[in-house]
Amino acid sequence: MPAMLNLTVHVKPGSRKGPLVVDDAESTPEHASVTVFLQQRAVEGAANDALVALLAKHFKVAKRDVSIIRGHTSKIKHLRIDRS
């Protein structure tokens, strides 16, 4: 298991399905891809905060180990998860 995981996330804020993490079929071990359904709306960073908390719980790491690298204001985000 790699210490660092680069992850492409397609976020669906304001979803009734959320919170839910779905692995994408085209995901590879080198660069994983997931779709995340969140109940929180993309207002004042609420969806980003919820995304970090949900992925930290999903990957069993602390929230400080999940960082948004690119896409703070986009539905497609690039994250790095430190699993060490």
Short mmCIF file of N, CA and C in Angstrom, two decimals:
data_model
loop_
_atom_site.label_atom_id
_atom_site.label_comp_id
_atom_site.label_asym_id
_atom_site.label_seq_id
_atom_site.Cartn_x
_atom_site.Cartn_y
_atom_site.Cartn_z
N MET A 1 0.85 -1.17 0.00
CA MET A 1 0.00 0.00 0.00
C MET A 1 0.90 1.24 0.00
N PRO A 2 0.73 2.16 -0.99
CA PRO A 2 1.59 3.34 -1.06
C PRO A 2 1.32 4.29 0.10
N ALA A 3 2.38 5.00 0.50
CA ALA A 3 2.25 5.96 1.61
C ALA A 3 1.43 7.17 1.19
N MET A 4 1.59 7.60 -0.06
CA MET A 4 0.81 8.73 -0.57
C MET A 4 -0.14 8.22 -1.64
N LEU A 5 -1.36 8.67 -1.60
CA LEU A 5 -2.35 8.31 -2.60
C LEU A 5 -2.84 9.58 -3.26
N ASN A 6 -2.69 9.65 -4.59
CA ASN A 6 -3.26 10.75 -5.36
C ASN A 6 -4.64 10.30 -5.81
N LEU A 7 -5.60 11.17 -5.65
CA LEU A 7 -6.99 10.80 -5.86
C LEU A 7 -7.70 11.89 -6.64
N THR A 8 -8.39 11.50 -7.70
CA THR A 8 -9.27 12.42 -8.42
C THR A 8 -10.68 12.17 -7.91
N VAL A 9 -11.35 13.24 -7.49
CA VAL A 9 -12.67 13.11 -6.89
C VAL A 9 -13.67 13.94 -7.67
N HIS A 10 -14.76 13.32 -8.06
CA HIS A 10 -15.88 14.04 -8.67
C HIS A 10 -16.91 14.21 -7.56
N VAL A 11 -17.11 15.45 -7.13
CA VAL A 11 -17.96 15.75 -5.99
C VAL A 11 -19.36 16.13 -6.48
N LYS A 12 -20.36 15.57 -5.82
CA LYS A 12 -21.76 15.89 -6.10
C LYS A 12 -22.36 16.52 -4.83
N PRO A 13 -22.18 17.85 -4.66
CA PRO A 13 -22.70 18.50 -3.45
C PRO A 13 -24.22 18.62 -3.50
N GLY A 14 -24.84 18.68 -2.34
CA GLY A 14 -26.28 18.84 -2.24
C GLY A 14 -27.05 17.61 -2.68
N SER A 15 -26.45 16.45 -2.56
CA SER A 15 -27.08 15.20 -2.99
C SER A 15 -27.87 14.57 -1.87
N ARG A 16 -28.99 13.99 -2.22
CA ARG A 16 -29.78 13.27 -1.22
C ARG A 16 -29.17 11.91 -0.89
N LYS A 17 -28.29 11.42 -1.77
CA LYS A 17 -27.64 10.12 -1.54
C LYS A 17 -26.58 10.18 -0.44
N GLY A 18 -26.03 11.36 -0.21
CA GLY A 18 -24.84 11.50 0.62
C GLY A 18 -25.05 11.24 2.09
N PRO A 19 -23.98 11.06 2.81
CA PRO A 19 -22.59 10.94 2.33
C PRO A 19 -22.30 9.53 1.81
N LEU A 20 -21.67 9.48 0.63
CA LEU A 20 -21.41 8.21 -0.02
C LEU A 20 -20.18 8.33 -0.90
N VAL A 21 -19.28 7.34 -0.85
CA VAL A 21 -18.09 7.27 -1.70
C VAL A 21 -18.25 6.09 -2.64
N VAL A 22 -18.13 6.33 -3.95
CA VAL A 22 -18.28 5.28 -4.95
C VAL A 22 -17.00 5.21 -5.76
N ASP A 23 -16.37 4.02 -5.81
CA ASP A 23 -15.17 3.83 -6.62
C ASP A 23 -15.54 3.85 -8.10
N ASP A 24 -14.76 4.58 -8.91
CA ASP A 24 -15.00 4.64 -10.34
C ASP A 24 -14.36 3.45 -11.04
N ALA A 25 -14.99 2.97 -12.10
CA ALA A 25 -14.53 1.78 -12.81
C ALA A 25 -13.19 1.99 -13.50
N GLU A 26 -12.91 3.21 -13.99
CA GLU A 26 -11.66 3.46 -14.71
C GLU A 26 -10.49 3.79 -13.78
N SER A 27 -10.67 3.62 -12.51
CA SER A 27 -9.63 3.89 -11.53
C SER A 27 -8.48 2.90 -11.67
N THR A 28 -7.23 3.40 -11.50
CA THR A 28 -6.05 2.54 -11.55
C THR A 28 -5.32 2.63 -10.21
N PRO A 29 -4.47 1.67 -9.89
CA PRO A 29 -3.73 1.74 -8.62
C PRO A 29 -2.82 2.96 -8.54
N GLU A 30 -2.29 3.41 -9.70
CA GLU A 30 -1.40 4.57 -9.68
C GLU A 30 -2.15 5.87 -9.40
N HIS A 31 -3.37 5.94 -9.90
CA HIS A 31 -4.16 7.16 -9.69
C HIS A 31 -5.63 6.78 -9.54
N ALA A 32 -6.08 6.76 -8.32
CA ALA A 32 -7.44 6.35 -8.02
C ALA A 32 -8.43 7.46 -8.35
N SER A 33 -9.65 7.05 -8.61
CA SER A 33 -10.71 7.98 -8.95
C SER A 33 -12.00 7.54 -8.26
N VAL A 34 -12.68 8.48 -7.61
CA VAL A 34 -13.93 8.17 -6.92
C VAL A 34 -14.94 9.29 -7.17
N THR A 35 -16.20 8.94 -6.99
CA THR A 35 -17.28 9.92 -6.98
C THR A 35 -17.80 9.98 -5.55
N VAL A 36 -17.98 11.20 -5.05
CA VAL A 36 -18.44 11.38 -3.67
C VAL A 36 -19.72 12.20 -3.67
N PHE A 37 -20.76 11.65 -3.07
CA PHE A 37 -22.03 12.34 -2.92
C PHE A 37 -22.07 12.95 -1.52
N LEU A 38 -22.30 14.27 -1.46
CA LEU A 38 -22.34 14.99 -0.18
C LEU A 38 -23.68 15.68 0.00
N GLN A 39 -24.19 15.70 1.21
CA GLN A 39 -25.42 16.43 1.50
C GLN A 39 -25.17 17.92 1.57
N GLN A 40 -23.97 18.32 1.99
CA GLN A 40 -23.64 19.73 2.14
C GLN A 40 -23.58 20.42 0.79
N ARG A 41 -24.01 21.65 0.76
CA ARG A 41 -23.94 22.47 -0.45
C ARG A 41 -22.56 23.12 -0.54
N ALA A 42 -22.20 23.53 -1.73
CA ALA A 42 -20.91 24.18 -1.96
C ALA A 42 -21.00 25.66 -1.60
N VAL A 43 -21.20 25.93 -0.32
CA VAL A 43 -21.32 27.30 0.17
C VAL A 43 -20.31 27.50 1.30
N GLU A 44 -19.46 28.50 1.16
CA GLU A 44 -18.47 28.87 2.17
C GLU A 44 -17.60 27.69 2.59
N GLY A 45 -17.27 26.80 1.67
CA GLY A 45 -16.36 25.70 1.95
C GLY A 45 -16.96 24.53 2.70
N ALA A 46 -18.28 24.52 2.90
CA ALA A 46 -18.92 23.44 3.66
C ALA A 46 -18.74 22.10 2.96
N ALA A 47 -18.87 22.07 1.64
CA ALA A 47 -18.72 20.80 0.91
C ALA A 47 -17.27 20.32 0.96
N ASN A 48 -16.30 21.23 0.85
CA ASN A 48 -14.89 20.84 0.94
C ASN A 48 -14.57 20.26 2.32
N ASP A 49 -15.06 20.90 3.37
CA ASP A 49 -14.83 20.40 4.73
C ASP A 49 -15.45 19.02 4.92
N ALA A 50 -16.67 18.84 4.41
CA ALA A 50 -17.34 17.55 4.52
C ALA A 50 -16.60 16.49 3.70
N LEU A 51 -16.08 16.87 2.53
CA LEU A 51 -15.34 15.95 1.69
C LEU A 51 -14.09 15.44 2.40
N VAL A 52 -13.33 16.35 2.99
CA VAL A 52 -12.11 15.97 3.70
C VAL A 52 -12.45 15.03 4.86
N ALA A 53 -13.48 15.36 5.62
CA ALA A 53 -13.87 14.53 6.77
C ALA A 53 -14.32 13.14 6.31
N LEU A 54 -15.11 13.08 5.24
CA LEU A 54 -15.62 11.80 4.76
C LEU A 54 -14.50 10.91 4.21
N LEU A 55 -13.59 11.50 3.43
CA LEU A 55 -12.49 10.70 2.88
C LEU A 55 -11.51 10.26 3.96
N ALA A 56 -11.31 11.09 4.98
CA ALA A 56 -10.46 10.69 6.10
C ALA A 56 -11.06 9.47 6.80
N LYS A 57 -12.35 9.48 7.00
CA LYS A 57 -13.02 8.34 7.63
C LYS A 57 -12.98 7.12 6.72
N HIS A 58 -13.20 7.32 5.42
CA HIS A 58 -13.21 6.22 4.45
C HIS A 58 -11.85 5.51 4.37
N PHE A 59 -10.77 6.29 4.36
CA PHE A 59 -9.42 5.73 4.25
C PHE A 59 -8.76 5.49 5.60
N LYS A 60 -9.49 5.76 6.69
CA LYS A 60 -9.02 5.53 8.06
C LYS A 60 -7.73 6.28 8.36
N VAL A 61 -7.74 7.59 8.05
CA VAL A 61 -6.63 8.48 8.35
C VAL A 61 -7.19 9.72 9.05
N ALA A 62 -6.30 10.52 9.60
CA ALA A 62 -6.72 11.78 10.23
C ALA A 62 -7.08 12.81 9.16
N LYS A 63 -7.94 13.74 9.50
CA LYS A 63 -8.34 14.78 8.54
C LYS A 63 -7.13 15.59 8.08
N ARG A 64 -6.13 15.76 8.92
CA ARG A 64 -4.95 16.54 8.54
C ARG A 64 -4.13 15.84 7.44
N ASP A 65 -4.36 14.53 7.25
CA ASP A 65 -3.65 13.76 6.23
C ASP A 65 -4.33 13.81 4.86
N VAL A 66 -5.47 14.47 4.77
CA VAL A 66 -6.20 14.61 3.50
C VAL A 66 -6.11 16.08 3.09
N SER A 67 -5.53 16.33 1.90
CA SER A 67 -5.41 17.72 1.45
C SER A 67 -5.88 17.86 0.01
N ILE A 68 -6.60 18.95 -0.24
CA ILE A 68 -7.05 19.27 -1.59
C ILE A 68 -5.90 19.97 -2.29
N ILE A 69 -5.41 19.37 -3.37
CA ILE A 69 -4.28 19.94 -4.11
C ILE A 69 -4.78 20.93 -5.16
N ARG A 70 -5.84 20.55 -5.86
CA ARG A 70 -6.36 21.38 -6.94
C ARG A 70 -7.87 21.25 -6.98
N GLY A 71 -8.56 22.33 -7.35
CA GLY A 71 -10.00 22.27 -7.54
C GLY A 71 -10.82 22.70 -6.34
N HIS A 72 -10.32 23.63 -5.56
CA HIS A 72 -11.05 24.08 -4.37
C HIS A 72 -12.45 24.60 -4.71
N THR A 73 -12.63 25.18 -5.89
CA THR A 73 -13.93 25.73 -6.27
C THR A 73 -14.57 24.96 -7.42
N SER A 74 -14.08 23.76 -7.68
CA SER A 74 -14.58 22.94 -8.78
C SER A 74 -15.20 21.67 -8.25
N LYS A 75 -16.05 21.04 -9.07
CA LYS A 75 -16.64 19.75 -8.67
C LYS A 75 -15.64 18.61 -8.86
N ILE A 76 -14.63 18.83 -9.71
CA ILE A 76 -13.58 17.82 -9.89
C ILE A 76 -12.36 18.30 -9.13
N LYS A 77 -11.94 17.51 -8.15
CA LYS A 77 -10.85 17.90 -7.26
C LYS A 77 -9.74 16.85 -7.31
N HIS A 78 -8.53 17.31 -7.06
CA HIS A 78 -7.38 16.43 -6.94
C HIS A 78 -6.92 16.49 -5.49
N LEU A 79 -6.87 15.34 -4.85
CA LEU A 79 -6.50 15.27 -3.44
C LEU A 79 -5.29 14.38 -3.26
N ARG A 80 -4.60 14.61 -2.16
CA ARG A 80 -3.49 13.75 -1.75
C ARG A 80 -3.80 13.25 -0.35
N ILE A 81 -3.66 11.94 -0.18
CA ILE A 81 -3.92 11.33 1.13
C ILE A 81 -2.63 10.69 1.60
N ASP A 82 -2.17 11.11 2.77
CA ASP A 82 -0.95 10.57 3.37
C ASP A 82 -1.36 9.40 4.27
N ARG A 83 -0.95 8.18 3.87
CA ARG A 83 -1.37 6.98 4.60
C ARG A 83 -0.27 6.43 5.49
N SER A 84 0.76 7.20 5.75
CA SER A 84 1.87 6.68 6.56
C SER A 84 1.58 6.72 8.04
#
